CSV table of C-alpha atoms in Angstrom, one decimal:
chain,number,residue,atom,x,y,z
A,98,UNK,CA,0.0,0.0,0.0
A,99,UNK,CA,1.3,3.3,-1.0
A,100,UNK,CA,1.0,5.4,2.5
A,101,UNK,CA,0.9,9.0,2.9
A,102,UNK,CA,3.4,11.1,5.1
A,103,UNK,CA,4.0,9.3,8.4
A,104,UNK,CA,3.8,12.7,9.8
A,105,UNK,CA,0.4,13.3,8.4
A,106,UNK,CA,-1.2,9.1,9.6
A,107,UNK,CA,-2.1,10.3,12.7
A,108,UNK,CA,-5.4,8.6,14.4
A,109,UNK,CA,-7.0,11.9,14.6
A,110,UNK,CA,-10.8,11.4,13.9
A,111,UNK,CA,-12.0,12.1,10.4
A,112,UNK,CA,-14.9,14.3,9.4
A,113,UNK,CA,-16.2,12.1,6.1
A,114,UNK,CA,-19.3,12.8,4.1
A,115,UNK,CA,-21.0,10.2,2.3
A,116,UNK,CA,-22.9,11.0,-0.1
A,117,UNK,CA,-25.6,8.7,-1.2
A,118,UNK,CA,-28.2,8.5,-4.0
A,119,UNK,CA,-29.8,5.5,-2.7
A,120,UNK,CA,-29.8,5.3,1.2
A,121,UNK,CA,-31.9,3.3,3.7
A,122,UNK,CA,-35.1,3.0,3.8
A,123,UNK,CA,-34.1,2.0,0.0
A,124,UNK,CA,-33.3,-2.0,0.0
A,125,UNK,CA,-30.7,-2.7,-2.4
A,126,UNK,CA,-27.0,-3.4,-2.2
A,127,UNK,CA,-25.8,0.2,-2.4
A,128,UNK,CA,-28.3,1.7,0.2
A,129,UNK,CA,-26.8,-1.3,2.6
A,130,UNK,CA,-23.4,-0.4,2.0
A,131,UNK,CA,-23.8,2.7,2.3
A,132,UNK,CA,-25.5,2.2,5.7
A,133,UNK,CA,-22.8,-0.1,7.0
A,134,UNK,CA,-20.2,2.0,5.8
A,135,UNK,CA,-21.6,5.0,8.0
A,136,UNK,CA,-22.1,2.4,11.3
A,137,UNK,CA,-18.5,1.2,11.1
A,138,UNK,CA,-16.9,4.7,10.4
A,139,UNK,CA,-18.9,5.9,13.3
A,140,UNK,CA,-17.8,3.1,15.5
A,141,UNK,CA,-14.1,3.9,14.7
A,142,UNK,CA,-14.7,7.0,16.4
A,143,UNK,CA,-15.3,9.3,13.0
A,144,UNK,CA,-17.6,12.0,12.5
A,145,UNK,CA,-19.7,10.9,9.9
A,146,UNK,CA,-22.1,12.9,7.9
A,147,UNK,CA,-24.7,11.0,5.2
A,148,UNK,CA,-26.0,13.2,2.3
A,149,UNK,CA,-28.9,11.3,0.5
A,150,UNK,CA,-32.7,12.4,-0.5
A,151,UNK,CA,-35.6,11.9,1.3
A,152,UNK,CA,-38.2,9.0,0.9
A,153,UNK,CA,-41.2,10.7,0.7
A,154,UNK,CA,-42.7,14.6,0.0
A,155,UNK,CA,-41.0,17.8,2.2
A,156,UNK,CA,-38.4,20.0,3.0
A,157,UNK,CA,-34.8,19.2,3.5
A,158,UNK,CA,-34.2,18.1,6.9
A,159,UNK,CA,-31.1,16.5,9.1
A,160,UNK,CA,-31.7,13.6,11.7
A,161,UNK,CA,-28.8,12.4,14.3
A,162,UNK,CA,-29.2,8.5,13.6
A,163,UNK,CA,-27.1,5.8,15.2
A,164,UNK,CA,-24.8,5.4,12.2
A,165,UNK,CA,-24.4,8.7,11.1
A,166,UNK,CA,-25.7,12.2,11.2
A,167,UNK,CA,-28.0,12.1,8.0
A,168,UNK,CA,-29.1,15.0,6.0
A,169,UNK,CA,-32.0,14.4,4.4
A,170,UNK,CA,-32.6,16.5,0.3
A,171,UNK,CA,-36.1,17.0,-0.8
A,172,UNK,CA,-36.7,14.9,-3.8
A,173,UNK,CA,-39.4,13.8,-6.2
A,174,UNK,CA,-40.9,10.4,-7.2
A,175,UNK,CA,-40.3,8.9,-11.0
A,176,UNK,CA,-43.5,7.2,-12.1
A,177,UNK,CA,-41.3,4.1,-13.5
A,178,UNK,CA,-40.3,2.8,-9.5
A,179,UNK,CA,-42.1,2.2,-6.5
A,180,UNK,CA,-39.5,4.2,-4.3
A,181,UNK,CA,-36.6,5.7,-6.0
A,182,UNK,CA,-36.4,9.4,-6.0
A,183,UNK,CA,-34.4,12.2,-7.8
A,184,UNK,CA,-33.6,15.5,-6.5
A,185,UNK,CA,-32.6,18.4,-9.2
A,186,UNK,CA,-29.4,20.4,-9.2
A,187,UNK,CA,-31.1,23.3,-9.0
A,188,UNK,CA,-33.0,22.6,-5.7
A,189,UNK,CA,-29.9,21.1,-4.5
A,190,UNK,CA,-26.8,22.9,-5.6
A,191,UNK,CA,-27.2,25.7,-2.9
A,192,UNK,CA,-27.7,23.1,-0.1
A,193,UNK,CA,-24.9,21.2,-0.7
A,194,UNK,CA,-22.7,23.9,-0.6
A,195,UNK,CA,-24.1,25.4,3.0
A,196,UNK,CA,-24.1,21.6,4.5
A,197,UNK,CA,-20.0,21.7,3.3
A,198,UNK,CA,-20.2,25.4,5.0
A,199,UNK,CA,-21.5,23.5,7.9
A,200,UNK,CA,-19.9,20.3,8.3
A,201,UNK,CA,-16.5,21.0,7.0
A,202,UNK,CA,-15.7,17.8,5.9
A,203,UNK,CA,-12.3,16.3,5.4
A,204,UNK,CA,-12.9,13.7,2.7
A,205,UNK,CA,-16.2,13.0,0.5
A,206,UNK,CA,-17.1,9.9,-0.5
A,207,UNK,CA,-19.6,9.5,-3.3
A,208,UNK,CA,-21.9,6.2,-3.5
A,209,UNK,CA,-22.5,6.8,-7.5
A,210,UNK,CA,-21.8,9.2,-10.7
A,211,UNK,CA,-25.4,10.3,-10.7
A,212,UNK,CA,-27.5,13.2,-8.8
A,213,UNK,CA,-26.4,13.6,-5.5
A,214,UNK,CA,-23.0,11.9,-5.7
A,215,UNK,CA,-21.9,14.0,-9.2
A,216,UNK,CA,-22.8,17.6,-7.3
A,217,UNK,CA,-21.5,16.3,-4.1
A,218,UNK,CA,-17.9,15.3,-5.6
A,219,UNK,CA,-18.4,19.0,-7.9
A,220,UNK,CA,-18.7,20.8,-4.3
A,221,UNK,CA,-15.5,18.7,-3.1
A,222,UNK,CA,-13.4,19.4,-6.1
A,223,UNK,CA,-14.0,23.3,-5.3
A,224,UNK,CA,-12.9,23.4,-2.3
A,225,UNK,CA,-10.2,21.0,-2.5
A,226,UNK,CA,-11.5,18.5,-0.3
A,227,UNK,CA,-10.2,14.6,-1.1
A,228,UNK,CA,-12.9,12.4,-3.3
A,229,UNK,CA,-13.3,8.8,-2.9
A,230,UNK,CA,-15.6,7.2,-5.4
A,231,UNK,CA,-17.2,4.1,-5.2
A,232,UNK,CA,-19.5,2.6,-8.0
A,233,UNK,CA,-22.0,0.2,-7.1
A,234,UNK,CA,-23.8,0.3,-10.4
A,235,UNK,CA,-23.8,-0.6,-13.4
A,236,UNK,CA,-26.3,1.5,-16.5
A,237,UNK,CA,-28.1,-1.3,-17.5
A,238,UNK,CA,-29.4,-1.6,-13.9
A,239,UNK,CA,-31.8,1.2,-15.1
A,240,UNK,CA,-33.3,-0.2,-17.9
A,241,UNK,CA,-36.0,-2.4,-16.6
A,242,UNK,CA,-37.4,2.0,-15.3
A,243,UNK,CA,-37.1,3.0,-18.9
A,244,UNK,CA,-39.9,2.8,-20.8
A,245,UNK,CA,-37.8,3.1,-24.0
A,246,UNK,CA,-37.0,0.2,-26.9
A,247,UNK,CA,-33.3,-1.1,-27.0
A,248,UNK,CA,-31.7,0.5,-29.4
A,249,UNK,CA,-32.8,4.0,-27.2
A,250,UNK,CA,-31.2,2.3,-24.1
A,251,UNK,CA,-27.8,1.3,-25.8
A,252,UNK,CA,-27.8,4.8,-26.4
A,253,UNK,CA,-28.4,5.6,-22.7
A,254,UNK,CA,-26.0,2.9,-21.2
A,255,UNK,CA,-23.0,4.9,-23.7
A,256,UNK,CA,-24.4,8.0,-22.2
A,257,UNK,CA,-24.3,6.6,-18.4
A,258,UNK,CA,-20.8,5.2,-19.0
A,259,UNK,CA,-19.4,8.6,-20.7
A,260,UNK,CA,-20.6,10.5,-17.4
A,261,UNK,CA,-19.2,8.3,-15.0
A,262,UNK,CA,-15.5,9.1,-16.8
A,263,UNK,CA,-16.1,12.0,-16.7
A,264,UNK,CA,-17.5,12.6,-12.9
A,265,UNK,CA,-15.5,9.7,-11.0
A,266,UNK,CA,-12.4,10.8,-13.1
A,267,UNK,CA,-12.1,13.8,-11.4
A,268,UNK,CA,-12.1,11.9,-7.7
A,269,UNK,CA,-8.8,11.2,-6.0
A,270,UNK,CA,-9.2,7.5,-5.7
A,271,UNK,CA,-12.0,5.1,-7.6
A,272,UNK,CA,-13.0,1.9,-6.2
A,273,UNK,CA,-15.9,-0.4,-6.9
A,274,UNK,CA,-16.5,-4.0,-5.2
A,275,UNK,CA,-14.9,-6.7,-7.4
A,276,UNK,CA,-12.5,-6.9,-10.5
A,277,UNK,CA,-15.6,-7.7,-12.9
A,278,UNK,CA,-16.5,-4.3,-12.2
A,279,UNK,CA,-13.1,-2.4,-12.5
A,280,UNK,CA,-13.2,-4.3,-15.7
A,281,UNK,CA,-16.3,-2.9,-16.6
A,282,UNK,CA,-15.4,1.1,-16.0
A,283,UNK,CA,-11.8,0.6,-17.4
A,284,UNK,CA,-13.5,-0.4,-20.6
A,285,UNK,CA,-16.4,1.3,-21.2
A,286,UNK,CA,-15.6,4.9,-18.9
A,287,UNK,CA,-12.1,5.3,-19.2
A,288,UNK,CA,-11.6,5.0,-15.6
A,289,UNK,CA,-8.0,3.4,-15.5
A,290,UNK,CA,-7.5,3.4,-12.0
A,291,UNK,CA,-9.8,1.2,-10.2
A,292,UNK,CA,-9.5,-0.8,-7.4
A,293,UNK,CA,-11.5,-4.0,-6.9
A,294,UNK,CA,-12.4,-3.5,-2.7
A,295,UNK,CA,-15.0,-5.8,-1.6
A,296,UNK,CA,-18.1,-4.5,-0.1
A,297,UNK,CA,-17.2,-6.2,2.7
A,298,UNK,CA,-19.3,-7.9,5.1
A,299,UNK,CA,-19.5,-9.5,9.2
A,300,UNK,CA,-19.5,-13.0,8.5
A,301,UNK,CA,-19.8,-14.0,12.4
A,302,UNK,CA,-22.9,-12.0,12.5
A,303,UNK,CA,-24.6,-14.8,10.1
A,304,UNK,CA,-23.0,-17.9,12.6
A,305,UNK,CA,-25.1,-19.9,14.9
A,306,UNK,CA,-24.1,-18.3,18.5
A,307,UNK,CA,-23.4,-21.3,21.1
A,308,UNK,CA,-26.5,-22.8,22.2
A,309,UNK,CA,-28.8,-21.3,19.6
A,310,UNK,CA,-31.2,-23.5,17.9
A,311,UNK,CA,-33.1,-22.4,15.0
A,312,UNK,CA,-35.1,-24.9,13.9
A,313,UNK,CA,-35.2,-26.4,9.9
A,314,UNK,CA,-38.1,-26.4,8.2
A,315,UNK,CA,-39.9,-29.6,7.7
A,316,UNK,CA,-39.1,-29.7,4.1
A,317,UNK,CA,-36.3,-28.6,1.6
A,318,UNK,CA,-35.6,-25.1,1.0
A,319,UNK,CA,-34.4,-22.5,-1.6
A,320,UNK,CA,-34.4,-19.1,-0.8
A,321,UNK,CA,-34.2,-15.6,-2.4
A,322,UNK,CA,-33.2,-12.9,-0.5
A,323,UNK,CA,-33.2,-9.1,-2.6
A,324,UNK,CA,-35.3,-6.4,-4.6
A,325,UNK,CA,-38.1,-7.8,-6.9
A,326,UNK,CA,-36.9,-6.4,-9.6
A,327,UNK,CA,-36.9,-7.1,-13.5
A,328,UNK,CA,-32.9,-7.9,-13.6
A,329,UNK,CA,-33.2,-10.2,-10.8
A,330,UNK,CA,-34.7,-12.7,-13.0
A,331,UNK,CA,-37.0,-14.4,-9.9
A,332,UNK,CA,-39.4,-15.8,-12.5
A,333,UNK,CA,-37.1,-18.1,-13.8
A,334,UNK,CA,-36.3,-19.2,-10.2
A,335,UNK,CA,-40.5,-19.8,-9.4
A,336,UNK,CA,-40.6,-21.8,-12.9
A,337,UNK,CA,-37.1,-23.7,-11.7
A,338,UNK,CA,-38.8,-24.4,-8.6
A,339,UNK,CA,-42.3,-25.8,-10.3
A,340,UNK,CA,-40.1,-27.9,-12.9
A,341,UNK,CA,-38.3,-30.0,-9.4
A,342,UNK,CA,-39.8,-33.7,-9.2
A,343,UNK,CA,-43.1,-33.3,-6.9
A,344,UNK,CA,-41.5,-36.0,-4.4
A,345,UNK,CA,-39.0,-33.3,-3.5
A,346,UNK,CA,-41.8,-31.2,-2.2
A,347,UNK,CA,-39.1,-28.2,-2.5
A,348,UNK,CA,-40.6,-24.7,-1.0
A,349,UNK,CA,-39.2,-21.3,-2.0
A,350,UNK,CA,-38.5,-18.7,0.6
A,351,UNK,CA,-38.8,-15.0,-1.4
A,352,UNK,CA,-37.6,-12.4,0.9
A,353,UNK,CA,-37.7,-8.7,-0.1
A,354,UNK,CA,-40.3,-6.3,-2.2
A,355,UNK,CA,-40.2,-4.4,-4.9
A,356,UNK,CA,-42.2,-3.8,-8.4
A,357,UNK,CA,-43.0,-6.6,-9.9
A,358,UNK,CA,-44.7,-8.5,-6.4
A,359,UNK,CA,-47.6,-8.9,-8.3
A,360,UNK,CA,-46.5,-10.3,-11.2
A,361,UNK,CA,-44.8,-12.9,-8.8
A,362,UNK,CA,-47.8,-13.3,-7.0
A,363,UNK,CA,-50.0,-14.2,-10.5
A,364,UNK,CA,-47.1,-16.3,-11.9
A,365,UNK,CA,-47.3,-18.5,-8.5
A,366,UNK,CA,-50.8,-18.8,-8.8
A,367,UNK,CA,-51.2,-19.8,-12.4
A,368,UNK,CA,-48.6,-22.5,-11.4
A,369,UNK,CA,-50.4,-23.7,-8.8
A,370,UNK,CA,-47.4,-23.2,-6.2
A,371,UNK,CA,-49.4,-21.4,-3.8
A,372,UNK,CA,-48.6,-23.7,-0.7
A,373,UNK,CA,-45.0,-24.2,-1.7
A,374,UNK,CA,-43.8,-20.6,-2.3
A,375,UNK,CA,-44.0,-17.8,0.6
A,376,UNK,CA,-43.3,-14.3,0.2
A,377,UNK,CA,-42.0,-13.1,3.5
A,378,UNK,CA,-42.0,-9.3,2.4
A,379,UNK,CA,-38.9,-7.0,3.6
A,380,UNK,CA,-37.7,-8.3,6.6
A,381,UNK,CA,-35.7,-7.0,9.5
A,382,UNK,CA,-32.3,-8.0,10.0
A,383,UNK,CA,-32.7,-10.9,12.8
A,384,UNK,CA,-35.5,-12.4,10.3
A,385,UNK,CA,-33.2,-12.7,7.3
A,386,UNK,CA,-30.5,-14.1,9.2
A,387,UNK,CA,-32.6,-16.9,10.5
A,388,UNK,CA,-33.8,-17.6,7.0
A,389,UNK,CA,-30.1,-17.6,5.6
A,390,UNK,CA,-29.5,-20.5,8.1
A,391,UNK,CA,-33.3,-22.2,7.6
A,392,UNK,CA,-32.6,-22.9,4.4
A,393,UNK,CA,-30.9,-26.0,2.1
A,394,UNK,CA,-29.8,-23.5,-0.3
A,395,UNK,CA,-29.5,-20.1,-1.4
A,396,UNK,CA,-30.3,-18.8,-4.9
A,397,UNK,CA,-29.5,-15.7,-6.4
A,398,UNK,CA,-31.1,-15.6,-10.7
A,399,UNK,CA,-29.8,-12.0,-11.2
A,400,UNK,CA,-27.7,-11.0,-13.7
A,401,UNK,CA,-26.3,-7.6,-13.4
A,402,UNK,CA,-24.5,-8.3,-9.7
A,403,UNK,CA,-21.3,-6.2,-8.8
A,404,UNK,CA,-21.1,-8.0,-5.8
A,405,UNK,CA,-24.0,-9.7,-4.1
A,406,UNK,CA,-24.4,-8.8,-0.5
A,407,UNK,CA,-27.0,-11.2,-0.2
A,408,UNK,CA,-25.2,-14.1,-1.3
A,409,UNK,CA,-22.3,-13.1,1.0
A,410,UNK,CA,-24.5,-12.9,3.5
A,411,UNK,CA,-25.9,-16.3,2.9
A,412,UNK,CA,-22.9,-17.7,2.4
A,413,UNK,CA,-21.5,-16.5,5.9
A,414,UNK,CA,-24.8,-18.6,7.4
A,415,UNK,CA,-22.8,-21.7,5.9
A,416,UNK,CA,-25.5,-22.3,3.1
A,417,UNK,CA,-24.9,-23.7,-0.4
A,418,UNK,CA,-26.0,-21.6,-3.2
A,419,UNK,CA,-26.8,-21.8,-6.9
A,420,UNK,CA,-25.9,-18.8,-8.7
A,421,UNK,CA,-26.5,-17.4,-12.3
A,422,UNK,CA,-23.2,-17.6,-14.3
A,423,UNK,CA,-23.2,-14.1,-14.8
A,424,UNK,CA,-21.1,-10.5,-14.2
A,425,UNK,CA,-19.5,-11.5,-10.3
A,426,UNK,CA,-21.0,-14.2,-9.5
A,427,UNK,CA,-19.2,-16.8,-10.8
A,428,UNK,CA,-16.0,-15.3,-8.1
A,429,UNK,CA,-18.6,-16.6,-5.1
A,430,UNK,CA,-18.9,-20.5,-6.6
A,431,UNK,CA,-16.5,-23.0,-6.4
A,432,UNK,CA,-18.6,-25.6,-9.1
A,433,UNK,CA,-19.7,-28.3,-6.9
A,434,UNK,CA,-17.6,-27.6,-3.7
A,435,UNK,CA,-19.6,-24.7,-2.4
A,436,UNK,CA,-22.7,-24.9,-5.3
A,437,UNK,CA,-23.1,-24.4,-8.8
A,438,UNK,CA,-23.4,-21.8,-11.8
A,439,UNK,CA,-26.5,-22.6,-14.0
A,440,UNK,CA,-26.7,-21.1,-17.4
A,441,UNK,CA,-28.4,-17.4,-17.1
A,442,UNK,CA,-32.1,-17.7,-17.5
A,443,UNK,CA,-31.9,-21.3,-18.2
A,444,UNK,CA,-34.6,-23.1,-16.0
A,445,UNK,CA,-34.2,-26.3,-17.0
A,446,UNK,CA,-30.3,-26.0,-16.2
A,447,UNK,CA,-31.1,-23.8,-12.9
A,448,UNK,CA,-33.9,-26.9,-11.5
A,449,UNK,CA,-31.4,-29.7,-12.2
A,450,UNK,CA,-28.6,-27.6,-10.4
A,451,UNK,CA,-31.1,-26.9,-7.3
A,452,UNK,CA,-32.4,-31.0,-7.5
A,453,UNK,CA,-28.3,-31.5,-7.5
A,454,UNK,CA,-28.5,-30.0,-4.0
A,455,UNK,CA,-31.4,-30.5,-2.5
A,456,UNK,CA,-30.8,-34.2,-3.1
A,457,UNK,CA,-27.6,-34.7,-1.4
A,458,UNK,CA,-27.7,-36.3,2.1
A,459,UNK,CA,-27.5,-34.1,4.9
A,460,UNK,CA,-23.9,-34.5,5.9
A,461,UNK,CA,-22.9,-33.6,2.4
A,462,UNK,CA,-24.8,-30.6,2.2
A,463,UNK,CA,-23.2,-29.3,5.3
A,464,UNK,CA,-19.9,-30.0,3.5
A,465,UNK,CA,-20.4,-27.5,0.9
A,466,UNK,CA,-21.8,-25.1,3.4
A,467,UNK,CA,-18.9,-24.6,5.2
A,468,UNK,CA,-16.7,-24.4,2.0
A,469,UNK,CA,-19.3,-21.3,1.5
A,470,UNK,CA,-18.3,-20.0,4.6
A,471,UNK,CA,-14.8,-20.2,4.1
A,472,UNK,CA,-14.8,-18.7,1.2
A,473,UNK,CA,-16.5,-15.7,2.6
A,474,UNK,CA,-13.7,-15.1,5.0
A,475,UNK,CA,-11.6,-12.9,2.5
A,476,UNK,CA,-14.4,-10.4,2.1
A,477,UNK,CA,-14.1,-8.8,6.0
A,478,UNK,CA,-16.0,-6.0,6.7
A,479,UNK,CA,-13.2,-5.0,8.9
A,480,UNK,CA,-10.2,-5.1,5.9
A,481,UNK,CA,-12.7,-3.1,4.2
A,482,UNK,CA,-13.3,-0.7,6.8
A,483,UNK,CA,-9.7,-0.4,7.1
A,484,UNK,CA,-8.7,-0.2,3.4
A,485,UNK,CA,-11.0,2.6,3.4
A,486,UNK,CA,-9.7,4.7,6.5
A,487,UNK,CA,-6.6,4.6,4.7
A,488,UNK,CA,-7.7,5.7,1.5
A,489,UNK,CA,-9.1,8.6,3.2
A,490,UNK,CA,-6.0,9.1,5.2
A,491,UNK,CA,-4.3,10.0,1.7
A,492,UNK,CA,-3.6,6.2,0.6
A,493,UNK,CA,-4.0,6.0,-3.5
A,494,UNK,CA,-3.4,2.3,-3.8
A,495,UNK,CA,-4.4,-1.0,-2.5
A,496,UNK,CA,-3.8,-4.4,-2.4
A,497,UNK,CA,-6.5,-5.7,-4.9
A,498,UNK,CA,-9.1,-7.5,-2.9
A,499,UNK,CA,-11.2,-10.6,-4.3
């Protein structure tokens, strides 16, 4: 690691501003890290600041929160989500600068290239504050909200690529949460200078503590943990599940929300898999956890993952998982040790793979679990967390993390 003046590494607290275009109560992988990032900063003993927009009508307002000190912009809906909102520069520009006025920050780090992160890092540069950007995002996560044909969106995802160069190029160190990604910017922004730092994660939170018991469910189960969203591709997992031999008498455990519920809900019904699928809507923390440990295996169809939080996190429960072949998740499978890759959107391929599982004896499923869990290890929320405190320190390179 390239250190800064031993002069300057002092363990003086920080003053960091994170700012955030998708923040808690949003549920995606972002809006987690960005949450987590703010609770361990915090717990270091910084003074951490979140800038992100507010989740519903009305003025911009600041909360003291456990994590962080979170300033909340006014925003506005977008008819093609159920929660995401956008602020515009010209509501926010002015606040921005008086919350820098106010805060006195000394580092920025940005969540994304768009709205608040671009005008955040603008307000940075200015005043020549040091920039970390992270990208958790990639442009065609937006299509399934763009009610445009394809051609239109390749157009878009050129557009989305150009501005990230252009905004994230002008931060003092880019990072983004596997080497998929850095891939991804180096070709397609320009970005030559990105390190692959894992979002990181507490896999000892996801263990069984001594004594616990949580009971199994009567019957094997896959589970889903995330957004119900278009690029998730949870259909194909529902049809996987209906095409399993009916001796099996597999369940499906959905956990999460999002826009397309109700075509979930119809698709289940018209498959007749009403008493073998339960939707267990977004649920808190302790929940999740116990279903990460309930279950036979863990399943995550998407195919436009950076990282996967979810399938760390069910990994660190020491549960097998079948993953699309697709963007980063192929770095969490070792094929037939830990799970398998099924061919993206394939159901036939994705049913034999969860049959493969569900099938094994017990002992031998516990096998691969813990395999899962070792693998986990390398992605420590607290190498993260310290990677990061260097970086803000004045660090500009890291050792490249898996």
């Amino acid at each position: 690691m390239t250190l800064p003046d031993p002069e300057a590494q002092t363990d003086k607290p920080l003053t960091i501003l994170i700012g955030a275009d998708t923040y808690p109560p949003h549920v995606n992988g972002a809006a987690q890290f960005g949450y987590r990032l703010a609770k361990g900063m915090t717990a270091r003993g910084h003074n951490v600041h979140v800038l992100a927009s507010r989740a519903d009508k009305g003025k911009s307002f600041s909360e003291a929160r456990p994590e962080a000190t979170v300033h909340r912009l006014r925003s506005h809906s977008v008819p093609t989500h159920p929660y995401f909102r956008v602020v515009f520069p010209w509501e926010i520009k002015k606040e921005i600068a008086l919350l820098f006025d106010r805060v006195q920050p000394d580092v920025v780090h940005i969540q994304s290239h768009y709205m608040i992160g671009e005008h955040v890092l603008y307000e940075a540069v200015k005043r020549g504050i040091r920039v970390v950007a992270t990208n958790h995002f990639m442009p065609e996560n937006l299509n399934p909200f763009l009610p445009f044909p394809k051609w239109f969106l390749d157009i878009v995802g050129r557009q989305s690529w150009k501005d990230m160069g252009k905004v994230m190029g002008r931060a003092n160190v880019v990072t983004t949460p596997t080497p998929l990604a850095a891939k991804a910017m180096r070709d397609h922004a320009f970005l030559h200078k990105v390190i692959p730092l894992s979002n990181g994660i507490d896999s000892h939170a996801y263990e069984l503590a001594p004594g616990e018991r949580i009971e199994r469910n009567p019957w094997p189960t896959v589970l889903f943990a995330g957004r119900l969203a278009e690029e998730k591709n949870i259909d194909v997992l529902i049809d996987a599940v209906a095409k399993l031999p009916k001796e099996l008498n597999v369940h499906l455990e959905i956990v999460g929300d999002g826009e397309i519920r109700q075509r979930l809900d119809a698709q289940v019904a018209r498959l007749g898999l009403g008493d073998r699928v339960r939707f267990l809507g977004l649920a808190p923390d302790a929940e999740l956890r116990e279903a990460y440990i309930r279950a036979d295996v863990f399943c995550m169809p998407g195919t436009a993952e950076l990282q996967s939080l979810v399938t760390l996190e069910a990994m660190s429960a020491s549960t097998p998982v079948v993953l699309a072949n697709a963007m980063a998740l192929p770095h969490l499978v070792r094929d037939g040790e830990n799970g398998y890759l099924f061919r993206p959107n394939d159901r036939d391929d994705l049913s034999a793979k969860l049959s493969a599982i569900v099938s094994l004896p017990e002992a031998e499923r516990t096998a691969m679990g813990k395999v899962s869990h070792e693998m986990v290890q390398k992605h420590s929320i607290k190498s993260t967390l310290d990677t990061f405190e260097a970086l803000y320190r004045g660090a500009d390179t890291v050792p490249e993390h898996g």
